PDB file of C-alpha atoms in Angstrom:
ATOM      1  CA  UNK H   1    -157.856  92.304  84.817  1.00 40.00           C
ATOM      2  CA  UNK H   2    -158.217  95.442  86.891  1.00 61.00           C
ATOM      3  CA  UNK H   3    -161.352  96.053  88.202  1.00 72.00           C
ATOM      4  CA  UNK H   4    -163.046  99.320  85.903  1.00 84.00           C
ATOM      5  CA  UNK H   5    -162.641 102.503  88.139  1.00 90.00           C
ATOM      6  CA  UNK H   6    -166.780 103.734  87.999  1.00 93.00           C
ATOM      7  CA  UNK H   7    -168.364 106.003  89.970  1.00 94.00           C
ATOM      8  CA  UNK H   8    -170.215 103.438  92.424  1.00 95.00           C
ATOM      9  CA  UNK H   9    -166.672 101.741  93.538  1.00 95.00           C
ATOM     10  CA  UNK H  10    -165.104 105.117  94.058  1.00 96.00           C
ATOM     11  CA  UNK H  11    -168.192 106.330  96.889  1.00 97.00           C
ATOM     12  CA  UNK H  12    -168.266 102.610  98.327  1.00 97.00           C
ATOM     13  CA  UNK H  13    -164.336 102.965  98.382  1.00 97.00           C
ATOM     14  CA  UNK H  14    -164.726 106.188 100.200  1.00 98.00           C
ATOM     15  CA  UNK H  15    -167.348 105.347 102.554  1.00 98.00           C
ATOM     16  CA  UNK H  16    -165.139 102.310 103.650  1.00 97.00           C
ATOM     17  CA  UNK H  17    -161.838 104.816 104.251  1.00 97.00           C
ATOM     18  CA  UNK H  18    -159.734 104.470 100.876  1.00 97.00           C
ATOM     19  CA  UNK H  19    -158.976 106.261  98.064  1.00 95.00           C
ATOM     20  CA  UNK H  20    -157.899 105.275  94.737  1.00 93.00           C
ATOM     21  CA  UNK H  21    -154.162 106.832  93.273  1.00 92.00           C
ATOM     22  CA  UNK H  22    -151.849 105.862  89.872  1.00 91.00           C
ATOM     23  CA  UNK H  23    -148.044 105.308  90.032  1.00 89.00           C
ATOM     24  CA  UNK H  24    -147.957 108.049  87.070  1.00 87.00           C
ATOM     25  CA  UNK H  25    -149.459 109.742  84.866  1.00 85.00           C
ATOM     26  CA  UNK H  26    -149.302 106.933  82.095  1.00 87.00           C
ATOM     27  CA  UNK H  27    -150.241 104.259  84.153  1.00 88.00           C
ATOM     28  CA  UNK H  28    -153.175 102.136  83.535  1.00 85.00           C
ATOM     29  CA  UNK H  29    -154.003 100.808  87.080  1.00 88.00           C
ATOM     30  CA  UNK H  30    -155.483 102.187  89.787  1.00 89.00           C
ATOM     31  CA  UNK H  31    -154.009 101.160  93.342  1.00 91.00           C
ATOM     32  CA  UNK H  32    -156.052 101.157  96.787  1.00 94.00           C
ATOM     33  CA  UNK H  33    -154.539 103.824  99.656  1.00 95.00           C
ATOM     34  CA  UNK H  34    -155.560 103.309 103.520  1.00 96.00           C
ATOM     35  CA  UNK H  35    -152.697 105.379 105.179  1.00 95.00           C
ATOM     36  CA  UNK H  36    -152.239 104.382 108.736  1.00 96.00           C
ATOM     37  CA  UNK H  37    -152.109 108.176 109.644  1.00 97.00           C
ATOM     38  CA  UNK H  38    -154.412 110.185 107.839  1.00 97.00           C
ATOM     39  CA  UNK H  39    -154.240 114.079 107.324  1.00 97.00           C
ATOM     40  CA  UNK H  40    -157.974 116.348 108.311  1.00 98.00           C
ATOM     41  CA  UNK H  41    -158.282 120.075 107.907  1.00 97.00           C
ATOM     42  CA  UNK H  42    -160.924 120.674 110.432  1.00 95.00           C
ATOM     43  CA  UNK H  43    -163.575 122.740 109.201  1.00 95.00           C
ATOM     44  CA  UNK H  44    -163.902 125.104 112.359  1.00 91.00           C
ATOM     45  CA  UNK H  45    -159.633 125.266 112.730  1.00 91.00           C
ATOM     46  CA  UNK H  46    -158.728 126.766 109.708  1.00 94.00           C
ATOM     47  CA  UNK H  47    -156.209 129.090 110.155  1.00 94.00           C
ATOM     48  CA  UNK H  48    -156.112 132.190 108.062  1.00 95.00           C
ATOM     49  CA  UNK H  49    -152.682 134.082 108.293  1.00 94.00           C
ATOM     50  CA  UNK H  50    -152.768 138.109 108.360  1.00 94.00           C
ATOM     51  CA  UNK H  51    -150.899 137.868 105.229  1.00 95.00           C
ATOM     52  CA  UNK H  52    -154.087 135.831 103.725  1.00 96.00           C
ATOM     53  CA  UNK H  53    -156.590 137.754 105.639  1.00 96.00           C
ATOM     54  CA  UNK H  54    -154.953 140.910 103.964  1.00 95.00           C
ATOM     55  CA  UNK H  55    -155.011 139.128 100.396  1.00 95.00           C
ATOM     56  CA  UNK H  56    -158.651 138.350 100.661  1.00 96.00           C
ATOM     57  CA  UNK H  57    -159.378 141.863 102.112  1.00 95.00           C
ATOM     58  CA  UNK H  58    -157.606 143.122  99.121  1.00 94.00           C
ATOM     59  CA  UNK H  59    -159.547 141.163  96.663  1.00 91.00           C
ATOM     60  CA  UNK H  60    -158.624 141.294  93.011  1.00 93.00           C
ATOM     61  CA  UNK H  61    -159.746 137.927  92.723  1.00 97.00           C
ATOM     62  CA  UNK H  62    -163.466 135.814  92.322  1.00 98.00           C
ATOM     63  CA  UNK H  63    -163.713 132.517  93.679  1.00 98.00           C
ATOM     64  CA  UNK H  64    -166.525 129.989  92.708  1.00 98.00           C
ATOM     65  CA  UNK H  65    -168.150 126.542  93.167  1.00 98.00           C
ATOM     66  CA  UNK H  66    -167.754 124.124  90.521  1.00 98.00           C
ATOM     67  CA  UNK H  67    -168.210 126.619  87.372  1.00 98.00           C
ATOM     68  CA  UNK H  68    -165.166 124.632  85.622  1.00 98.00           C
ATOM     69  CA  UNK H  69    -164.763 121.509  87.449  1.00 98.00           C
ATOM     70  CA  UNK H  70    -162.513 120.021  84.576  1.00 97.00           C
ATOM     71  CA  UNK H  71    -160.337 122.829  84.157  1.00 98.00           C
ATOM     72  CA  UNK H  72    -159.256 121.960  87.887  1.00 98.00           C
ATOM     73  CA  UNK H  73    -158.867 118.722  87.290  1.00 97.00           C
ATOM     74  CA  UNK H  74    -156.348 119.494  84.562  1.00 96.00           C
ATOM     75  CA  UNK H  75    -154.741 122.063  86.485  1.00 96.00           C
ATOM     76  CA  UNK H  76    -153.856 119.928  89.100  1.00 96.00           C
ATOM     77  CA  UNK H  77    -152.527 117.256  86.806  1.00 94.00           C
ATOM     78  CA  UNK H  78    -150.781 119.409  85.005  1.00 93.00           C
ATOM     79  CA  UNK H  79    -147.242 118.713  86.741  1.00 88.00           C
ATOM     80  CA  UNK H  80    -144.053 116.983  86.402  1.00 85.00           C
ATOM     81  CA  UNK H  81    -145.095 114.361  88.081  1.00 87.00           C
ATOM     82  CA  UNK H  82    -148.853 113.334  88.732  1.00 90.00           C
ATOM     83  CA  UNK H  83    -151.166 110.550  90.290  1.00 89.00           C
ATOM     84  CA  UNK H  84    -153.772 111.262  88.147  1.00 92.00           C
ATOM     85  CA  UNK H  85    -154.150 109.138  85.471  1.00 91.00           C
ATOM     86  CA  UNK H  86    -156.751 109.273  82.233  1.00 90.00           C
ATOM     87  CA  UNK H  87    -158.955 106.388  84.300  1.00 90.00           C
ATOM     88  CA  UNK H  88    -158.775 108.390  87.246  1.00 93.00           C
ATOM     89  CA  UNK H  89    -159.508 111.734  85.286  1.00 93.00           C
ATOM     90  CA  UNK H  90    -162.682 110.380  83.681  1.00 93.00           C
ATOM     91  CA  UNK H  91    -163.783 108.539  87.080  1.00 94.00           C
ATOM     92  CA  UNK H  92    -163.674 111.718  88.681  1.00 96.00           C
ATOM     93  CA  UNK H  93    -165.200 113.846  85.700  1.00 97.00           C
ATOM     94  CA  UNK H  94    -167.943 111.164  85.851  1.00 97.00           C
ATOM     95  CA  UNK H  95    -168.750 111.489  89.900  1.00 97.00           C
ATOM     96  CA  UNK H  96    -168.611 115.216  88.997  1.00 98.00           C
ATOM     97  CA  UNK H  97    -171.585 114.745  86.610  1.00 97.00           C
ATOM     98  CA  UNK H  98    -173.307 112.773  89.102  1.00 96.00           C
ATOM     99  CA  UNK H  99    -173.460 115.345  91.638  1.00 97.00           C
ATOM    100  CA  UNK H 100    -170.512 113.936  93.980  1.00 97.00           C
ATOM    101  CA  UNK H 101    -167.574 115.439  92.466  1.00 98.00           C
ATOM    102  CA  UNK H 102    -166.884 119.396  93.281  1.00 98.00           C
ATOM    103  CA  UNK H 103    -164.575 122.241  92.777  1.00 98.00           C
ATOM    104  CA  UNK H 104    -163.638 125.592  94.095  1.00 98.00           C
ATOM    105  CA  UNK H 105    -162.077 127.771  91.527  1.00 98.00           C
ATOM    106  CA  UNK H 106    -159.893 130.985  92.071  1.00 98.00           C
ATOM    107  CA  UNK H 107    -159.993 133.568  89.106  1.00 98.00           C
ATOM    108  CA  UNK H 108    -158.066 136.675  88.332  1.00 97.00           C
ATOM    109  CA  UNK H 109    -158.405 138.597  85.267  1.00 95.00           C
ATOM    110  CA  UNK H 110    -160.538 136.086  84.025  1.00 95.00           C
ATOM    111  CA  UNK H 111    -158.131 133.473  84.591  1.00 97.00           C
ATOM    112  CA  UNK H 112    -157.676 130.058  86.043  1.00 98.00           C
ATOM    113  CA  UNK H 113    -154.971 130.837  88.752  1.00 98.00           C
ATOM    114  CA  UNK H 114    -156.414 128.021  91.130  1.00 98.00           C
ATOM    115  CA  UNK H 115    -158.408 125.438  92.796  1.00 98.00           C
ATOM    116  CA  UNK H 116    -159.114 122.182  94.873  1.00 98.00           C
ATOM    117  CA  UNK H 117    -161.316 119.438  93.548  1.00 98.00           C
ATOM    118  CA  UNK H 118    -163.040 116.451  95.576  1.00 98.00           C
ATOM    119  CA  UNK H 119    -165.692 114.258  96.658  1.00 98.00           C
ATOM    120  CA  UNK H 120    -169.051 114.722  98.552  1.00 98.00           C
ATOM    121  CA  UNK H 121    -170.351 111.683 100.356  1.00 98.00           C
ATOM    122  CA  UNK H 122    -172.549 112.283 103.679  1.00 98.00           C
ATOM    123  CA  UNK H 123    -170.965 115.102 105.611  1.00 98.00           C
ATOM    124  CA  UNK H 124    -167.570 114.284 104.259  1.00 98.00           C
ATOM    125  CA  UNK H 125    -165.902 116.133 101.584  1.00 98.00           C
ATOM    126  CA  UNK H 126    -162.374 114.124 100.400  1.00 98.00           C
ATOM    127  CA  UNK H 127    -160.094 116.732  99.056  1.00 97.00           C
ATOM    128  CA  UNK H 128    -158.211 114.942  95.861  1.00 96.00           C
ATOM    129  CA  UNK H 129    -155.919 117.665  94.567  1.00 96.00           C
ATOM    130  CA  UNK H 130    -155.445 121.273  94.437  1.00 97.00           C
ATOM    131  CA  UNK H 131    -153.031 123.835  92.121  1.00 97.00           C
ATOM    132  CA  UNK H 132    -151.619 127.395  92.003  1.00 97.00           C
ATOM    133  CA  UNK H 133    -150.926 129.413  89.668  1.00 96.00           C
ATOM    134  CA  UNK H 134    -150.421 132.689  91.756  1.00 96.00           C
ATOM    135  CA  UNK H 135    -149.043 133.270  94.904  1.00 93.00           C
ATOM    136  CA  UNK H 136    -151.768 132.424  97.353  1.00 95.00           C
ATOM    137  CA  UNK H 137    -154.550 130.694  94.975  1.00 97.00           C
ATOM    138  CA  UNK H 138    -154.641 127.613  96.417  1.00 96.00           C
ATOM    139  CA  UNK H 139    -154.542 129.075 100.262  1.00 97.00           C
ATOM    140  CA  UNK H 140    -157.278 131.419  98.941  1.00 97.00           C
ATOM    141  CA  UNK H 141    -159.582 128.289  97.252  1.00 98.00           C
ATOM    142  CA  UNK H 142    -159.137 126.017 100.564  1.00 97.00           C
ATOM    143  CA  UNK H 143    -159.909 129.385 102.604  1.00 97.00           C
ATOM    144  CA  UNK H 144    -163.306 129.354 100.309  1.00 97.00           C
ATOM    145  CA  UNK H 145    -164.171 125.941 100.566  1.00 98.00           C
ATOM    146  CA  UNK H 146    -163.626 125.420 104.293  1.00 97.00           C
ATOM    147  CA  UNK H 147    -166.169 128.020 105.103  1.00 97.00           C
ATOM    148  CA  UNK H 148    -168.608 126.837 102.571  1.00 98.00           C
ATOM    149  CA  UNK H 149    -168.207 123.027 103.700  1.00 98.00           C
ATOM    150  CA  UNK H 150    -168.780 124.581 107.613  1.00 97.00           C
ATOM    151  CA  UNK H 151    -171.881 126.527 106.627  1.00 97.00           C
ATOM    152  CA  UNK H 152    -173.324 123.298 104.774  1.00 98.00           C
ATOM    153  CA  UNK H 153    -173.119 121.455 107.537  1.00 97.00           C
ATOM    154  CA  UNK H 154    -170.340 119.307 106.919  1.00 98.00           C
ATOM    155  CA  UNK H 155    -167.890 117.524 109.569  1.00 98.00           C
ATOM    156  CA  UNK H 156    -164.914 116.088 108.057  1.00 98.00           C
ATOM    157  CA  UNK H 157    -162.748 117.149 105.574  1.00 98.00           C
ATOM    158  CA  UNK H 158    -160.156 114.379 104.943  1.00 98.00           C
ATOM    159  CA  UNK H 159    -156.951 115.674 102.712  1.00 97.00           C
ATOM    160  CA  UNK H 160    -155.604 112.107 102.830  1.00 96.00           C
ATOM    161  CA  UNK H 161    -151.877 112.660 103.576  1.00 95.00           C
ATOM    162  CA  UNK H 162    -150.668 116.429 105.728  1.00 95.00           C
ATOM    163  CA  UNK H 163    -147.954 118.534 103.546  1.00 93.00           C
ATOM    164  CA  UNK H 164    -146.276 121.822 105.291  1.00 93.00           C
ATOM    165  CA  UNK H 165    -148.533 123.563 103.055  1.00 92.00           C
ATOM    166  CA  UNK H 166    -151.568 122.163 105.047  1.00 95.00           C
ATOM    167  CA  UNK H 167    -150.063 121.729 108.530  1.00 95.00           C
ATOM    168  CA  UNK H 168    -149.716 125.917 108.039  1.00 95.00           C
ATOM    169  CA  UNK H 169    -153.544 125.919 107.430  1.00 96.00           C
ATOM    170  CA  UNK H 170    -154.926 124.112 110.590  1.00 96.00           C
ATOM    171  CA  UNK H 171    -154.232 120.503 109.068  1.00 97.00           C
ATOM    172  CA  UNK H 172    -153.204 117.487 111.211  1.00 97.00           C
ATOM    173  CA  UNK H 173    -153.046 113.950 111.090  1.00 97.00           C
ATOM    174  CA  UNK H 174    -154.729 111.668 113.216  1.00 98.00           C
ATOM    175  CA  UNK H 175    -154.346 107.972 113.434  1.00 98.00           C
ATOM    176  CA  UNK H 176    -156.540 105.357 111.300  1.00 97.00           C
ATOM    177  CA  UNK H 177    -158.573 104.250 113.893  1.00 97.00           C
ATOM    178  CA  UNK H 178    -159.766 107.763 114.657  1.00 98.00           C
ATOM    179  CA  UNK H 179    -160.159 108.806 111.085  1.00 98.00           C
ATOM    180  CA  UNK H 180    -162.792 105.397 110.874  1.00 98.00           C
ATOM    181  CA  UNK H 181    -164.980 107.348 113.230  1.00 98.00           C
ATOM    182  CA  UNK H 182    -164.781 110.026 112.278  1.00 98.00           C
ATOM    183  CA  UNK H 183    -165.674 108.990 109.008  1.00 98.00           C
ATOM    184  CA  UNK H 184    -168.946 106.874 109.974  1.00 98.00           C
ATOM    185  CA  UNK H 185    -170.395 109.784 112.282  1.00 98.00           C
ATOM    186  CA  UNK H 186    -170.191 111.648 108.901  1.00 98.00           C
ATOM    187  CA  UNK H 187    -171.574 108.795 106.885  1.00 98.00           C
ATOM    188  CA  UNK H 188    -174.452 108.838 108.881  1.00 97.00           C
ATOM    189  CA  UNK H 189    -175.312 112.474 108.381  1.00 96.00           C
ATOM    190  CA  UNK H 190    -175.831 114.029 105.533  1.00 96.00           C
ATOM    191  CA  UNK H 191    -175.372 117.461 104.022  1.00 98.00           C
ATOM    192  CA  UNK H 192    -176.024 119.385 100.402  1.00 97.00           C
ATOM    193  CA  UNK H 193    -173.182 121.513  99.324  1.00 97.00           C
ATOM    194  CA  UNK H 194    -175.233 123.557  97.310  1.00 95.00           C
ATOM    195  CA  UNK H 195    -177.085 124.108 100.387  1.00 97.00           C
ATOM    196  CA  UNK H 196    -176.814 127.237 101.388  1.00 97.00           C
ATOM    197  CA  UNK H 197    -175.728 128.830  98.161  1.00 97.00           C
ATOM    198  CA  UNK H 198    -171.740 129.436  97.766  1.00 97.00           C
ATOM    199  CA  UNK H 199    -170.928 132.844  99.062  1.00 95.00           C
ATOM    200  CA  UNK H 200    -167.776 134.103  97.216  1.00 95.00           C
ATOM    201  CA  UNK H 201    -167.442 137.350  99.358  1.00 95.00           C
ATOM    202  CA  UNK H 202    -164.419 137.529 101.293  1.00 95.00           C
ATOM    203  CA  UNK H 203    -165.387 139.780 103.729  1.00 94.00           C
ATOM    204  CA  UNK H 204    -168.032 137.689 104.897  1.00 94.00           C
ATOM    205  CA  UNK H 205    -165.482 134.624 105.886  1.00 94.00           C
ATOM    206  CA  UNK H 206    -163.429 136.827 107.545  1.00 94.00           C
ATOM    207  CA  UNK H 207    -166.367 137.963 109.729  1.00 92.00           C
ATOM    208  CA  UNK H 208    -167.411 134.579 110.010  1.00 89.00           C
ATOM    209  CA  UNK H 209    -163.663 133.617 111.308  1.00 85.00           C
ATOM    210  CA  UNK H 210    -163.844 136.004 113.361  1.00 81.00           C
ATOM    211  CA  UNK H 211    -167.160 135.064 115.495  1.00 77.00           C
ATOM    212  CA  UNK H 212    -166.273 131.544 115.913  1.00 72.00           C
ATOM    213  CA  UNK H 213    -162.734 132.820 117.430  1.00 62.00           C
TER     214      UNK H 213
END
């Protein structure tokens, strides 16, 4: 019988350095991940293009913190092919009503043209998924939630495996063994990610980026 997927096993999982994934989208079970290399986007190497820096100058967009949380959660599963599963959908929808579970959302026009979603525990935030509807949405949501995570005092932000799409944004991977302490210097901290208040203006990252250059 496999072991329900609740809220409680998903932060102990977390705080121990694994993360829960489905074959497919269908499937019933959840299976255990502990990648020997694991991927980090760290918080104060971000790297923000000129393209993207010219984007978010431009605006035309409104990004914000966890005003549709499920509406990411299906945008990211909605895809060919796709980890997440109904158990995993509702585990994640619970930890979002629990306060651990958080999204950034890019609008334009009033739509959903994308977002990350993931997990708060300490000072960690475990990015799960993110989708893109427009050219640059997802680049423009990690761009938003990077900053915010830095200014709330977080330290790590694990993205589990490193794509192209991430290694272009300041991501690397780093072996197990360092990801483990990473992880327990930020499990022994702790910060509030509504703490200070999401800051959706553009302008102000890039001034931020800037300084810390």
């Amino acid at each position: 019988m496999t072991t329900p997927l609740t809220p409680a096993l998903l932060l102990q999982a977390y705080a121990s350095g694994v993360f829960p994934m489905s074959e497919h989208r269908d499937d019933p079970d959840v299976f255990w991940v502990d990648p020997h290399h694991r991927g980090i986007l760290p918080l104060d190497g971000f790297h923000i293009s000129r393209s993207l820096a010219r984007r978010m100058r431009q605006g035309h967009y409104e990004a914000t913190l966890n005003h549709d949380f499920e509406a990411v959660v299906q945008g990211c599963a909605d895809r060919a092919d796709t980890w997440i599963s109904p158990p995993i959908h509702r585990a994640y929808l619970a930890l979002h009503q629990q306060g651990h579970g958080h999204s950034l959302e890019i609008w334009q026009e009033g739509q959903l043209v994308g977002g990350v979603y993931g997990v708060a525990l300490g000072a960690a935030f475990f990015g799960e998924s993110m989708f893109s509807r427009r050219t640059d949405a997802s680049k423009l949501a990690l761009a938003h939630l990077t900053d915010h995570l830095a200014r709330c005092g977080f330290s790590l932000f694990d993205t589990q495996f490193i794509t192209p799409h991430l290694g272009r944004l300041g991501g690397r991977e780093i072996p197990r063994v360092q990801y483990r302490a990473l992880l327990q210097e930020a499990m022994e901290t702790e910060a509030d990610i509504t703490n200070p208040p999401f800051d959706p203006d553009p302008s102000q990252i890039l001034q931020r980026k800037t300084q810390m250059s």
